[in-house]
Amino acid sequence: MARLSSNPIGLHRFRPCLRIPQPPQFILNPRPRHIKIRKFQTLACQTNPNLEEKDTSTSTTSQEIPLVVEPITVNSQTSKATVDNPALPQFPSKDINRKIAIVSTLAALGLFLTTRLDFGVSLKDLSAIALPYEEALSNGKPTVVEFYADWCEVCRELAPDVYKVEQQYKDRVNFVMLNVDNTKWEQELDEFGVEGIPHFAFLDKEGNEEGNVVGRLPRQYLLENVQALARGEQSVPHARVVGQYSSAEARKVHQVVDPRSHG
């Protein structure tokens, strides 16, 4: 013990050989976070559209895109000039709408009156302006003789067409109206073989029959035959055509009050 105490080597220099194991220490390494940095482009607005003067704050960043916005000032003078500009489309005003309504009304009225005038022609009107039969045979012109009756529906329907053709060729062709109800024309009914009405007989300058058209037919048939008569042709294109007609056997025979009547 004396030696041990006199030994200069301190006891503190001897470490014990038996060590108590320490529990392992785990150090958690956190994953590095990837922070996404979004780069936005900066829009710089200038109230003064002067491209020569640049803002120092916008020129420091290379990614900034300058945007120049021109100020718009709207005043009464500008809006008035825009409205008064004839190059721009104008919206219809009340005056324009009123004029359009007036024009439309007049056009409709004109069409109505024209239609009424055409359909307003009656058999009595045609008979009043027709030429007497005896005079037509003696004036040296070709003649169209129509046998009709007041009760004939087809005759009334064709009256406007006959009137139009007559007004077009009345200076070169005679137009005669003979009422089958008149006993005065019994001989002519037998001579022309009238069995149905309306019956149109087409006569040349000498009074010879070139053809006849009976019943409801297009106006073109009557017009082409009259044109052939006016040109002095020897025949008509529609010499014998029969459409829907009224039977002449149903005529109402009566005495004519006025003996000078040719209807």
mmCIF file of C-alpha atoms in Angstrom:
data_model
loop_
_atom_site.group_PDB
_atom_site.id
_atom_site.type_symbol
_atom_site.label_atom_id
_atom_site.label_comp_id
_atom_site.label_asym_id
_atom_site.label_seq_id
_atom_site.Cartn_x
_atom_site.Cartn_y
_atom_site.Cartn_z
ATOM 1 C CA MET A 1 0.000 0.000 0.000
ATOM 2 C CA ALA A 2 2.931 2.224 0.729
ATOM 3 C CA ARG A 3 4.184 1.642 -2.753
ATOM 4 C CA LEU A 4 1.024 2.354 -4.308
ATOM 5 C CA SER A 5 0.651 5.581 -2.547
ATOM 6 C CA SER A 6 4.184 6.607 -3.316
ATOM 7 C CA ASN A 7 3.816 5.849 -6.973
ATOM 8 C CA PRO A 8 3.710 9.103 -8.817
ATOM 9 C CA ILE A 9 1.309 7.681 -11.328
ATOM 10 C CA GLY A 10 -2.048 8.879 -10.265
ATOM 11 C CA LEU A 11 -4.917 6.558 -9.964
ATOM 12 C CA HIS A 12 -6.953 8.795 -12.108
ATOM 13 C CA ARG A 13 -4.890 7.694 -15.029
ATOM 14 C CA PHE A 14 -6.252 4.192 -14.932
ATOM 15 C CA ARG A 15 -9.546 3.768 -16.605
ATOM 16 C CA PRO A 16 -11.739 0.962 -15.629
ATOM 17 C CA CYS A 17 -11.832 -1.927 -18.091
ATOM 18 C CA LEU A 18 -15.454 -2.663 -17.566
ATOM 19 C CA ARG A 19 -17.621 -0.270 -19.547
ATOM 20 C CA ILE A 20 -21.333 -0.052 -19.366
ATOM 21 C CA PRO A 21 -22.746 0.003 -22.878
ATOM 22 C CA GLN A 22 -24.599 3.114 -23.687
ATOM 23 C CA PRO A 23 -27.890 2.884 -25.605
ATOM 24 C CA PRO A 24 -27.475 3.793 -29.251
ATOM 25 C CA GLN A 25 -28.537 7.267 -30.142
ATOM 26 C CA PHE A 26 -30.391 7.698 -33.411
ATOM 27 C CA ILE A 27 -30.044 10.985 -35.143
ATOM 28 C CA LEU A 28 -32.838 11.677 -37.602
ATOM 29 C CA ASN A 29 -31.668 13.313 -40.742
ATOM 30 C CA PRO A 30 -34.653 15.264 -42.159
ATOM 31 C CA ARG A 31 -35.027 15.114 -45.901
ATOM 32 C CA PRO A 32 -34.026 18.241 -47.599
ATOM 33 C CA ARG A 33 -37.117 20.125 -48.731
ATOM 34 C CA HIS A 34 -37.133 21.239 -52.284
ATOM 35 C CA ILE A 35 -38.591 24.666 -52.225
ATOM 36 C CA LYS A 36 -39.995 25.552 -55.637
ATOM 37 C CA ILE A 37 -39.410 29.099 -56.489
ATOM 38 C CA ARG A 38 -41.901 30.372 -59.061
ATOM 39 C CA LYS A 39 -40.749 33.118 -61.211
ATOM 40 C CA PHE A 40 -43.449 35.542 -62.272
ATOM 41 C CA GLN A 41 -43.141 38.031 -65.028
ATOM 42 C CA THR A 42 -43.794 41.517 -63.947
ATOM 43 C CA LEU A 43 -46.126 43.700 -65.998
ATOM 44 C CA ALA A 44 -45.314 47.338 -65.740
ATOM 45 C CA CYS A 45 -47.989 49.827 -66.742
ATOM 46 C CA GLN A 46 -47.143 53.316 -67.809
ATOM 47 C CA THR A 47 -49.609 56.108 -67.923
ATOM 48 C CA ASN A 48 -47.370 58.113 -70.193
ATOM 49 C CA PRO A 49 -46.792 56.249 -73.504
ATOM 50 C CA ASN A 50 -43.241 57.595 -73.884
ATOM 51 C CA LEU A 51 -40.975 54.778 -74.943
ATOM 52 C CA GLU A 52 -37.792 56.824 -74.618
ATOM 53 C CA GLU A 53 -38.093 57.301 -70.858
ATOM 54 C CA LYS A 54 -37.666 54.002 -69.010
ATOM 55 C CA ASP A 55 -38.372 53.368 -65.399
ATOM 56 C CA THR A 56 -35.274 52.468 -63.350
ATOM 57 C CA SER A 57 -37.203 50.018 -61.197
ATOM 58 C CA THR A 58 -38.312 47.981 -64.190
ATOM 59 C CA SER A 59 -34.930 48.024 -65.925
ATOM 60 C CA THR A 60 -33.109 46.352 -62.994
ATOM 61 C CA THR A 61 -34.867 43.043 -63.575
ATOM 62 C CA SER A 62 -34.186 41.341 -66.891
ATOM 63 C CA GLN A 63 -37.404 39.289 -66.800
ATOM 64 C CA GLU A 64 -39.814 42.209 -66.537
ATOM 65 C CA ILE A 65 -41.869 42.924 -69.637
ATOM 66 C CA PRO A 66 -43.107 46.503 -69.899
ATOM 67 C CA LEU A 67 -46.729 46.943 -70.965
ATOM 68 C CA VAL A 68 -47.837 50.318 -72.190
ATOM 69 C CA VAL A 69 -51.482 51.133 -71.650
ATOM 70 C CA GLU A 70 -52.837 54.256 -73.234
ATOM 71 C CA PRO A 71 -55.388 56.070 -71.162
ATOM 72 C CA ILE A 72 -58.840 56.428 -72.747
ATOM 73 C CA THR A 73 -60.795 59.517 -71.968
ATOM 74 C CA VAL A 74 -64.438 59.525 -72.965
ATOM 75 C CA ASN A 75 -66.203 62.819 -73.162
ATOM 76 C CA SER A 76 -69.309 64.127 -74.818
ATOM 77 C CA GLN A 77 -67.462 65.505 -77.827
ATOM 78 C CA THR A 78 -65.809 62.169 -78.603
ATOM 79 C CA SER A 79 -69.067 60.232 -78.328
ATOM 80 C CA LYS A 80 -70.854 62.770 -80.463
ATOM 81 C CA ALA A 81 -68.174 62.559 -83.126
ATOM 82 C CA THR A 82 -68.450 58.777 -83.077
ATOM 83 C CA VAL A 83 -72.205 58.895 -83.564
ATOM 84 C CA ASP A 84 -71.982 61.462 -86.314
ATOM 85 C CA ASN A 85 -69.336 59.507 -88.220
ATOM 86 C CA PRO A 86 -71.015 58.366 -91.462
ATOM 87 C CA ALA A 87 -68.535 55.514 -91.899
ATOM 88 C CA LEU A 88 -69.915 53.682 -88.876
ATOM 89 C CA PRO A 89 -73.220 51.725 -89.083
ATOM 90 C CA GLN A 90 -76.166 53.681 -87.792
ATOM 91 C CA PHE A 91 -78.945 52.134 -85.767
ATOM 92 C CA PRO A 92 -82.474 52.731 -87.092
ATOM 93 C CA SER A 93 -84.162 55.610 -85.398
ATOM 94 C CA LYS A 94 -87.849 56.264 -84.892
ATOM 95 C CA ASP A 95 -88.035 58.337 -88.087
ATOM 96 C CA ILE A 96 -86.536 55.533 -90.161
ATOM 97 C CA ASN A 97 -88.926 52.990 -88.663
ATOM 98 C CA ARG A 98 -91.848 55.291 -89.371
ATOM 99 C CA LYS A 99 -90.791 55.706 -93.008
ATOM 100 C CA ILE A 100 -90.368 51.955 -93.430
ATOM 101 C CA ALA A 101 -93.843 51.369 -92.005
ATOM 102 C CA ILE A 102 -95.375 53.946 -94.368
ATOM 103 C CA VAL A 103 -93.649 52.456 -97.428
ATOM 104 C CA SER A 104 -94.720 48.937 -96.460
ATOM 105 C CA THR A 105 -98.303 50.057 -95.980
ATOM 106 C CA LEU A 106 -98.387 51.797 -99.357
ATOM 107 C CA ALA A 107 -96.882 48.765 -101.095
ATOM 108 C CA ALA A 108 -99.438 46.434 -99.511
ATOM 109 C CA LEU A 109 -102.254 48.815 -100.443
ATOM 110 C CA GLY A 110 -101.031 49.022 -104.040
ATOM 111 C CA LEU A 111 -100.849 45.251 -104.323
ATOM 112 C CA PHE A 112 -104.321 44.933 -102.848
ATOM 113 C CA LEU A 113 -105.795 47.477 -105.242
ATOM 114 C CA THR A 114 -104.091 45.866 -108.236
ATOM 115 C CA THR A 115 -105.489 42.484 -107.282
ATOM 116 C CA ARG A 116 -108.941 43.921 -106.732
ATOM 117 C CA LEU A 117 -108.884 45.686 -110.087
ATOM 118 C CA ASP A 118 -107.950 42.468 -111.882
ATOM 119 C CA PHE A 119 -110.568 40.364 -110.150
ATOM 120 C CA GLY A 120 -113.060 43.213 -110.190
ATOM 121 C CA VAL A 121 -113.593 42.817 -113.948
ATOM 122 C CA SER A 122 -116.986 41.237 -114.504
ATOM 123 C CA LEU A 123 -118.725 39.756 -117.510
ATOM 124 C CA LYS A 124 -120.924 42.826 -117.710
ATOM 125 C CA ASP A 125 -117.843 45.002 -118.019
ATOM 126 C CA LEU A 126 -116.508 42.865 -120.867
ATOM 127 C CA SER A 127 -119.886 42.910 -122.578
ATOM 128 C CA ALA A 128 -120.102 46.693 -122.283
ATOM 129 C CA ILE A 129 -116.747 47.302 -124.001
ATOM 130 C CA ALA A 130 -117.150 44.489 -126.554
ATOM 131 C CA LEU A 131 -117.722 45.261 -130.224
ATOM 132 C CA PRO A 132 -121.086 44.369 -131.825
ATOM 133 C CA TYR A 133 -120.976 41.148 -133.804
ATOM 134 C CA GLU A 134 -122.191 42.639 -137.100
ATOM 135 C CA GLU A 135 -119.636 45.454 -136.908
ATOM 136 C CA ALA A 136 -116.804 43.056 -136.149
ATOM 137 C CA LEU A 137 -117.541 41.013 -139.277
ATOM 138 C CA SER A 138 -117.442 44.080 -141.512
ATOM 139 C CA ASN A 139 -114.413 46.136 -140.365
ATOM 140 C CA GLY A 140 -111.729 43.909 -141.934
ATOM 141 C CA LYS A 141 -110.060 42.800 -138.702
ATOM 142 C CA PRO A 142 -109.738 39.331 -137.192
ATOM 143 C CA THR A 143 -112.229 38.606 -134.414
ATOM 144 C CA VAL A 144 -112.451 36.675 -131.154
ATOM 145 C CA VAL A 145 -116.015 35.656 -130.301
ATOM 146 C CA GLU A 146 -116.742 34.533 -126.746
ATOM 147 C CA PHE A 147 -119.977 32.691 -125.959
ATOM 148 C CA TYR A 148 -120.764 33.121 -122.258
ATOM 149 C CA ALA A 149 -123.523 33.255 -119.645
ATOM 150 C CA ASP A 150 -123.890 35.256 -116.436
ATOM 151 C CA TRP A 151 -124.422 32.075 -114.401
ATOM 152 C CA CYS A 152 -121.263 30.425 -115.769
ATOM 153 C CA GLU A 153 -118.621 30.113 -113.018
ATOM 154 C CA VAL A 154 -115.764 29.428 -115.432
ATOM 155 C CA CYS A 155 -116.735 32.466 -117.509
ATOM 156 C CA ARG A 156 -116.507 34.698 -114.466
ATOM 157 C CA GLU A 157 -113.140 33.244 -113.476
ATOM 158 C CA LEU A 158 -111.624 33.869 -116.921
ATOM 159 C CA ALA A 159 -112.984 37.421 -117.215
ATOM 160 C CA PRO A 160 -109.797 39.114 -115.835
ATOM 161 C CA ASP A 161 -107.558 37.154 -118.242
ATOM 162 C CA VAL A 162 -109.771 37.987 -121.203
ATOM 163 C CA TYR A 163 -109.743 41.644 -120.196
ATOM 164 C CA LYS A 164 -105.932 41.777 -120.095
ATOM 165 C CA VAL A 165 -105.560 40.212 -123.526
ATOM 166 C CA GLU A 166 -108.246 42.453 -124.955
ATOM 167 C CA GLN A 167 -106.580 45.608 -123.634
ATOM 168 C CA GLN A 168 -103.323 44.526 -125.258
ATOM 169 C CA TYR A 169 -104.692 43.735 -128.761
ATOM 170 C CA LYS A 170 -107.947 45.669 -129.029
ATOM 171 C CA ASP A 171 -106.486 47.922 -131.768
ATOM 172 C CA ARG A 172 -105.735 44.974 -134.094
ATOM 173 C CA VAL A 173 -108.293 42.336 -133.087
ATOM 174 C CA ASN A 174 -112.055 42.574 -132.497
ATOM 175 C CA PHE A 175 -113.482 41.139 -129.274
ATOM 176 C CA VAL A 176 -117.152 40.128 -129.300
ATOM 177 C CA MET A 177 -119.271 38.827 -126.389
ATOM 178 C CA LEU A 178 -122.401 36.726 -127.165
ATOM 179 C CA ASN A 179 -124.699 35.668 -124.327
ATOM 180 C CA VAL A 180 -126.028 32.150 -124.886
ATOM 181 C CA ASP A 181 -129.178 33.020 -122.913
ATOM 182 C CA ASN A 182 -130.132 35.420 -125.684
ATOM 183 C CA THR A 183 -132.360 33.740 -128.276
ATOM 184 C CA LYS A 184 -130.992 36.137 -130.831
ATOM 185 C CA TRP A 185 -127.834 34.013 -131.143
ATOM 186 C CA GLU A 186 -129.448 30.618 -131.696
ATOM 187 C CA GLN A 187 -128.162 30.491 -135.273
ATOM 188 C CA GLU A 188 -124.575 31.363 -134.181
ATOM 189 C CA LEU A 189 -124.728 28.683 -131.470
ATOM 190 C CA ASP A 190 -125.514 26.064 -134.090
ATOM 191 C CA GLU A 191 -123.062 27.492 -136.613
ATOM 192 C CA PHE A 192 -120.076 27.361 -134.228
ATOM 193 C CA GLY A 193 -121.219 24.162 -132.490
ATOM 194 C CA VAL A 194 -121.327 25.630 -129.004
ATOM 195 C CA GLU A 195 -121.870 22.851 -126.469
ATOM 196 C CA GLY A 196 -119.944 24.241 -123.511
ATOM 197 C CA ILE A 197 -119.047 27.701 -122.260
ATOM 198 C CA PRO A 198 -116.971 29.715 -122.284
ATOM 199 C CA HIS A 199 -116.448 29.051 -125.966
ATOM 200 C CA PHE A 200 -113.853 31.182 -127.795
ATOM 201 C CA ALA A 201 -114.042 31.197 -131.590
ATOM 202 C CA PHE A 202 -111.113 32.708 -133.548
ATOM 203 C CA LEU A 203 -112.082 34.230 -136.915
ATOM 204 C CA ASP A 204 -109.836 35.639 -139.633
ATOM 205 C CA LYS A 205 -110.432 38.900 -141.505
ATOM 206 C CA GLU A 206 -113.069 37.274 -143.762
ATOM 207 C CA GLY A 207 -114.975 35.801 -140.794
ATOM 208 C CA ASN A 208 -113.806 32.216 -141.285
ATOM 209 C CA GLU A 209 -113.197 30.213 -138.141
ATOM 210 C CA GLU A 210 -109.579 29.106 -137.670
ATOM 211 C CA GLY A 211 -110.097 27.310 -134.346
ATOM 212 C CA ASN A 212 -111.779 27.392 -130.966
ATOM 213 C CA VAL A 213 -110.946 26.959 -127.306
ATOM 214 C CA VAL A 214 -113.517 25.745 -124.784
ATOM 215 C CA GLY A 215 -113.514 25.846 -120.984
ATOM 216 C CA ARG A 216 -110.972 26.763 -118.313
ATOM 217 C CA LEU A 217 -107.499 26.884 -119.808
ATOM 218 C CA PRO A 218 -104.330 28.868 -119.122
ATOM 219 C CA ARG A 219 -104.299 32.425 -120.409
ATOM 220 C CA GLN A 220 -101.341 31.524 -122.617
ATOM 221 C CA TYR A 221 -103.661 29.580 -124.925
ATOM 222 C CA LEU A 222 -105.862 32.605 -125.518
ATOM 223 C CA LEU A 223 -102.877 34.952 -125.805
ATOM 224 C CA GLU A 224 -101.033 32.862 -128.403
ATOM 225 C CA ASN A 225 -104.150 32.470 -130.562
ATOM 226 C CA VAL A 226 -104.818 36.213 -130.459
ATOM 227 C CA GLN A 227 -101.189 36.917 -131.378
ATOM 228 C CA ALA A 228 -101.528 34.629 -134.399
ATOM 229 C CA LEU A 229 -104.663 36.502 -135.491
ATOM 230 C CA ALA A 230 -102.928 39.874 -135.073
ATOM 231 C CA ARG A 231 -100.005 38.700 -137.265
ATOM 232 C CA GLY A 232 -102.437 37.561 -139.967
ATOM 233 C CA GLU A 233 -101.454 33.874 -139.823
ATOM 234 C CA GLN A 234 -103.595 31.295 -141.594
ATOM 235 C CA SER A 235 -104.086 29.175 -138.459
ATOM 236 C CA VAL A 236 -103.892 29.462 -134.704
ATOM 237 C CA PRO A 237 -101.538 27.312 -132.552
ATOM 238 C CA HIS A 238 -104.426 25.996 -130.399
ATOM 239 C CA ALA A 239 -107.140 25.138 -132.886
ATOM 240 C CA ARG A 240 -109.174 22.712 -130.803
ATOM 241 C CA VAL A 241 -108.587 22.604 -127.033
ATOM 242 C CA VAL A 242 -111.201 21.712 -124.414
ATOM 243 C CA GLY A 243 -110.918 22.285 -120.675
ATOM 244 C CA GLN A 244 -113.398 22.320 -117.810
ATOM 245 C CA TYR A 245 -116.557 24.064 -118.955
ATOM 246 C CA SER A 246 -120.233 24.626 -118.159
ATOM 247 C CA SER A 247 -122.771 22.880 -120.354
ATOM 248 C CA ALA A 248 -124.610 25.153 -122.774
ATOM 249 C CA GLU A 249 -127.707 22.976 -122.429
ATOM 250 C CA ALA A 250 -128.297 24.518 -118.992
ATOM 251 C CA ARG A 251 -128.713 28.006 -120.416
ATOM 252 C CA LYS A 252 -131.746 29.992 -119.330
ATOM 253 C CA VAL A 253 -133.463 31.215 -122.444
ATOM 254 C CA HIS A 254 -135.054 34.636 -122.064
ATOM 255 C CA GLN A 255 -136.099 37.516 -124.254
ATOM 256 C CA VAL A 256 -133.784 40.505 -124.439
ATOM 257 C CA VAL A 257 -135.353 43.729 -123.191
ATOM 258 C CA ASP A 258 -133.142 45.915 -125.339
ATOM 259 C CA PRO A 259 -133.231 44.648 -128.958
ATOM 260 C CA ARG A 260 -130.031 46.594 -129.715
ATOM 261 C CA SER A 261 -128.113 44.589 -127.194
ATOM 262 C CA HIS A 262 -125.431 42.397 -128.709
ATOM 263 C CA GLY A 263 -124.849 40.410 -125.526
#
